[in-house]
Amino acid sequence: MTVNRDIAAIVFTKWPRRLRSVLDGLAATGAWGIRMQLEAGLPEIAFNDRSILATNLIRENLRRNQVRGDVVRGNLITLLEATRYDFVDIDPFGPPTPFLAPLLEHAKKGSGLGVTATDTSVLSGTYPAACSRRYAARPLRCAQGPEIGLRILLGFCERLAAKQGNAIRPILSFAAEHFLRTYATVDHRTGASPLAFVKRRSGGEFVAARPDENMIGPLWMGPLHDASFLRSLTPSTWTSAAGARLLSTLQREADLPPFFVTTDDLAARERGSPPKLEVFLEALRDTGHRAERTHFHPRGVRTDAPFGTVLSVFRERMPSGSTDGSGPAS
Ligand SMILES: C[S@@+](CC[C@H](N)C(=O)[O-])C[C@H]1O[C@@H](n2cnc3c(N)ncnc32)[C@H](O)[C@@H]1O
């Protein structure tokens, strides 16, 4: 959980609103909340876990770290129905779905949430039936599966918030290792819903689609982050090298459009070998567009260039003689 906690501590040093009450909802050892107090200077935190072993351990860890905190033993669902916090962190084994309805039903306006999902294979398309049951959404197993999964998770939160006349606003969202993670605030609804369905074409092009049996979604199609907030963040002396790398990649891709292409998908479409990633990125920038690596995929490129431009730049930069001469795959 190093990277997850690294990013959390960085986020809290600049959280956009004053946090007077914070709940580490599924606290286990209390390590998350203790680190947030020690590193990010959060105020006294409430730690909740239903396990007596966990709550005893949390008390011991608070004592050893000389940190004060309110330790509660109970079902998080009941606690969320009874008490409102300025920020609630939900970090379960597996899906966060059982906790999201009580959280978003009772959330204070202006409050924040941090949600981890470790059911990544469900959200990323390996088990579409389970995704449909849990999130009432259709995923797709493909290179962009984790971004689709994150957008399904945000879309699920948005639909729950909408039932209360509210809307979520993502502050920072990412995929790392085996989990997806988002930080968001809950506010009054203003404007149209950013939920939509898409379909994926050959080469990894995503286009808007009407809801029918083969569509992906509903997905959150708004920004995954508050880009200016994200750009204001800096690693701390506690941040691991992996955490700092992730932050830097997120900052560069922050305000580029949804979805990315991969050189693998483009090469398969063009039936040839891909250019080096840096060569492709530079060539896209030479067309006057922005192009950045994405944290979602080692050979992914997020760009604001239209897909037609992406394809023609890719073709021009494919190593000569690398195609099999049969033309693009349909
Ligand atoms: C993945 S661990 C949490 C890890 C922790 N956030 C960390 O950073 O180390 C999940 C914890 O949730 C607790 N838990 C599961 N369901 C719960 C519920 N309904 N109410 C309260 N605690 C629950 C489990 O006892 C377990 O300790």
mmCIF file of N, CA and C in Angstrom, residues 268-272 323-330:
data_model
loop_
_atom_site.group_PDB
_atom_site.id
_atom_site.type_symbol
_atom_site.label_atom_id
_atom_site.label_comp_id
_atom_site.label_asym_id
_atom_site.label_seq_id
_atom_site.Cartn_x
_atom_site.Cartn_y
_atom_site.Cartn_z
ATOM 1 N N ALA A 268 -0.951 -3.410 -34.282
ATOM 2 C CA ALA A 268 -1.799 -4.544 -34.693
ATOM 3 C C ALA A 268 -2.751 -4.082 -35.797
ATOM 4 N N ARG A 269 -3.289 -2.866 -35.651
ATOM 5 C CA ARG A 269 -4.217 -2.356 -36.664
ATOM 6 C C ARG A 269 -3.510 -2.155 -38.003
ATOM 7 N N GLU A 270 -2.279 -1.645 -37.916
ATOM 8 C CA GLU A 270 -1.533 -1.337 -39.143
ATOM 9 C C GLU A 270 -0.712 -2.526 -39.634
ATOM 10 N N ARG A 271 -0.771 -3.630 -38.935
ATOM 11 C CA ARG A 271 -0.046 -4.868 -39.281
ATOM 12 C C ARG A 271 1.436 -4.571 -39.514
ATOM 13 N N GLY A 272 2.056 -3.953 -38.526
ATOM 14 C CA GLY A 272 3.481 -3.656 -38.646
ATOM 15 C C GLY A 272 4.099 -3.506 -37.273
ATOM 16 N N THR A 323 5.778 -3.341 -42.207
ATOM 17 C CA THR A 323 4.404 -3.837 -42.410
ATOM 18 C C THR A 323 4.441 -5.106 -43.247
ATOM 19 N N ASP A 324 3.364 -5.875 -43.107
ATOM 20 C CA ASP A 324 3.322 -7.113 -43.902
ATOM 21 C C ASP A 324 2.668 -6.880 -45.265
ATOM 22 N N GLY A 325 2.341 -5.597 -45.559
ATOM 23 C CA GLY A 325 1.834 -5.253 -46.881
ATOM 24 C C GLY A 325 0.358 -5.523 -47.095
ATOM 25 N N SER A 326 -0.314 -6.071 -46.070
ATOM 26 C CA SER A 326 -1.721 -6.427 -46.285
ATOM 27 C C SER A 326 -2.657 -5.285 -45.916
ATOM 28 N N GLY A 327 -2.109 -4.132 -45.477
ATOM 29 C CA GLY A 327 -2.965 -2.988 -45.135
ATOM 30 C C GLY A 327 -3.524 -3.119 -43.738
ATOM 31 N N PRO A 328 -4.262 -2.054 -43.330
ATOM 32 C CA PRO A 328 -4.782 -2.038 -41.957
ATOM 33 C C PRO A 328 -5.745 -3.168 -41.695
ATOM 34 N N ALA A 329 -5.755 -3.659 -40.444
ATOM 35 C CA ALA A 329 -6.751 -4.645 -40.026
ATOM 36 C C ALA A 329 -8.084 -3.933 -39.914
ATOM 37 N N SER A 330 -9.169 -4.611 -40.221
ATOM 38 C CA SER A 330 -10.467 -3.935 -40.142
ATOM 39 C C SER A 330 -10.947 -3.949 -38.704
#
